CSV table of C-alpha atoms in Angstrom, one decimal:
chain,number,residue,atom,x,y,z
A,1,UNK,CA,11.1,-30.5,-9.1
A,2,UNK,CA,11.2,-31.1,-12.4
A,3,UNK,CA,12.1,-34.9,-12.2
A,4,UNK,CA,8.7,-35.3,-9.8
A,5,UNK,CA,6.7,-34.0,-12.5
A,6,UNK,CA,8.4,-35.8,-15.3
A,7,UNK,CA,5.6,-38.4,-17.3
A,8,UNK,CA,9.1,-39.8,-18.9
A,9,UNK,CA,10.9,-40.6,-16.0
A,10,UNK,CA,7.2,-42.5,-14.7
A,11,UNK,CA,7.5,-44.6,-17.7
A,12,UNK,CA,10.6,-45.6,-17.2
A,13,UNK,CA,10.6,-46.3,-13.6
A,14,UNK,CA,7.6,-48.1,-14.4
A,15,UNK,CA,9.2,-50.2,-17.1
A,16,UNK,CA,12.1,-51.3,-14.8
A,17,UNK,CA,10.1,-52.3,-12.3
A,18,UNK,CA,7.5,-54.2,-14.3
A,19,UNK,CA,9.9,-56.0,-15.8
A,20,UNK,CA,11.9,-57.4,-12.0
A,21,UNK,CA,14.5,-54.6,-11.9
A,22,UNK,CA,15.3,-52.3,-9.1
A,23,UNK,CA,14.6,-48.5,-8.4
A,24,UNK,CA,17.2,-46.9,-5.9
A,25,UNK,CA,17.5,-43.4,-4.8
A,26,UNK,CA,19.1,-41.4,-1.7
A,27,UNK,CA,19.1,-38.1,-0.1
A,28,UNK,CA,16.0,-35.9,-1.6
A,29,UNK,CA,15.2,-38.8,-4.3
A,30,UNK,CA,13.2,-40.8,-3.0
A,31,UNK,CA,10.9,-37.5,-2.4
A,32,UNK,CA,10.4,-38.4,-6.7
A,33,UNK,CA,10.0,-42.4,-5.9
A,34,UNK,CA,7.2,-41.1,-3.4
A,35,UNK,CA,5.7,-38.7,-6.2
A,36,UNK,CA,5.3,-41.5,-8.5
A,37,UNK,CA,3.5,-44.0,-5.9
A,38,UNK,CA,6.6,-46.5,-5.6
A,39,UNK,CA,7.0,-45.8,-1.8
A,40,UNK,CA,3.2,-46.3,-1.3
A,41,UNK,CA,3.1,-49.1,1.4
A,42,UNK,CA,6.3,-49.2,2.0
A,43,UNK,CA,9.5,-48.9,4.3
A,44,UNK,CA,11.7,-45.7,2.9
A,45,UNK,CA,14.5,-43.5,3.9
A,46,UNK,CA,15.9,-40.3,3.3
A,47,UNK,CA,17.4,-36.9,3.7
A,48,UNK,CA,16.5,-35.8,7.2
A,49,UNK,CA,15.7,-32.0,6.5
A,50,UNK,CA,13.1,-33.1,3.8
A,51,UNK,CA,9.5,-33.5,3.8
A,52,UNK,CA,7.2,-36.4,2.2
A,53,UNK,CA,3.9,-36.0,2.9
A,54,UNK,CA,2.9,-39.3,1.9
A,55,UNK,CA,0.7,-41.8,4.4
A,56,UNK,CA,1.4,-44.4,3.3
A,57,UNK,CA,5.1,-44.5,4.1
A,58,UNK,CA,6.7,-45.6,6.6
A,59,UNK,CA,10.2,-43.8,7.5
A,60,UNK,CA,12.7,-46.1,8.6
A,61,UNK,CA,15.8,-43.9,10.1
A,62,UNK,CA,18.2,-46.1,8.7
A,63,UNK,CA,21.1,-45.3,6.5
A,64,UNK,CA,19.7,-47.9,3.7
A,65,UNK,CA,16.5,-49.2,3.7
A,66,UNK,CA,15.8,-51.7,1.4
A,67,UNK,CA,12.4,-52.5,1.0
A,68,UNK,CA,11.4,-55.8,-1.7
A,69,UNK,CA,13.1,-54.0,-5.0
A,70,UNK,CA,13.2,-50.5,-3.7
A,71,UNK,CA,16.1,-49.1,-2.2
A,72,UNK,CA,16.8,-45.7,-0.5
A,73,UNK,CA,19.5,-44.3,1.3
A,74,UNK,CA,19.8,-40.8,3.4
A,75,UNK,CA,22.3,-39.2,2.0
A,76,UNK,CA,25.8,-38.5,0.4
A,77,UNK,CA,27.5,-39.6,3.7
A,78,UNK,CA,25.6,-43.1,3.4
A,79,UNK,CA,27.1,-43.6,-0.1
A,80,UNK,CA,28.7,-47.1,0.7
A,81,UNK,CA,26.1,-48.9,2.4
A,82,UNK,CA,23.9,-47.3,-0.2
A,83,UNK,CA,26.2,-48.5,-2.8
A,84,UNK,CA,26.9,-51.9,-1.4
A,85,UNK,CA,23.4,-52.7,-1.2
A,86,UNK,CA,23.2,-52.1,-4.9
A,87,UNK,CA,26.1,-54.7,-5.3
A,88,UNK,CA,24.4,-57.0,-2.9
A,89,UNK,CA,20.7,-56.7,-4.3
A,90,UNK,CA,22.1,-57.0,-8.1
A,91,UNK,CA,25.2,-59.5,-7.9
A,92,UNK,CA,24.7,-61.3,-4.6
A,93,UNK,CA,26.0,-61.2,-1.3
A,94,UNK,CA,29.7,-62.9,-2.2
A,95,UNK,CA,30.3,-60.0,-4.3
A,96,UNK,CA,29.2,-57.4,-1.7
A,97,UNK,CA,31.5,-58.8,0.7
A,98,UNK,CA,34.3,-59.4,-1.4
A,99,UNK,CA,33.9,-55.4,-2.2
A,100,UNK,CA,33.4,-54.5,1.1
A,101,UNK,CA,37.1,-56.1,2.3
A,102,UNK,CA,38.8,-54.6,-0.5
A,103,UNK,CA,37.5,-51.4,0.7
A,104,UNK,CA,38.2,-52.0,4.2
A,105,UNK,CA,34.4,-51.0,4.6
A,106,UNK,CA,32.9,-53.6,7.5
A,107,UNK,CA,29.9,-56.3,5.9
A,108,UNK,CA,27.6,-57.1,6.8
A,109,UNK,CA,26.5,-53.7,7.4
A,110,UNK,CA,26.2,-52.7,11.1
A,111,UNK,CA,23.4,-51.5,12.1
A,112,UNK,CA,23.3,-47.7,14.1
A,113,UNK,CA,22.5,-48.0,17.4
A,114,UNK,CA,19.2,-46.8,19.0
A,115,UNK,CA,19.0,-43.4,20.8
């Protein structure tokens, strides 16, 4: 609650991303991503028991979405993908691999299958 309301943590967002970096957040994060108009527009995922009520967002159910510089993830059992999307997004896809083997973690990431 109190990161959602935070005038601080807007500017720095806002800095990072002015300035080409990334903004990544998972489980109920992205709920603060959404409060400071970063999700507007876009494709977005997270924690299934919580509620954005935000138009302008479109809900992927996805483990990681990753959406131009934005990237969210579900939840603390999604920590790897989440995490080597990060690697992938900031050091290239080589490097995300090479991570992945050494974790015995499959890349690229397979995708869940449809219900």
């Amino acid at each position: 609650e109190l990161l959602r309301k935070s005038r601080l943590l807007k500017a720095v967002l806002n800095c990072v991303f002015d300035n080409g970096g990334y903004i990544a957040a998972m489980c109920a994060a992205p709920k603060v991503l959404a409060e400071h108009g970063f999700l507007d527009g876009r494709r977005a995922t997270w924690y299934p028991g919580i509620e954005l009520d935000s138009p302008g967002i479109v809900r992927e159910n996805e483990p990681v979405v990753v959406d131009g510089r934005i990237i969210t993830s579900q939840g603390p059992g999604t920590a790897m993908p989440f995490a080597l999307m990060l690697v992938q997004a900031l050091c290239g896809e080589a490097k995300a691999q090479e991570i992945a083997v050494g974790l015995l973690t499959p890349w690229p990431l397979p995708k869940p299958p449809r219900a």
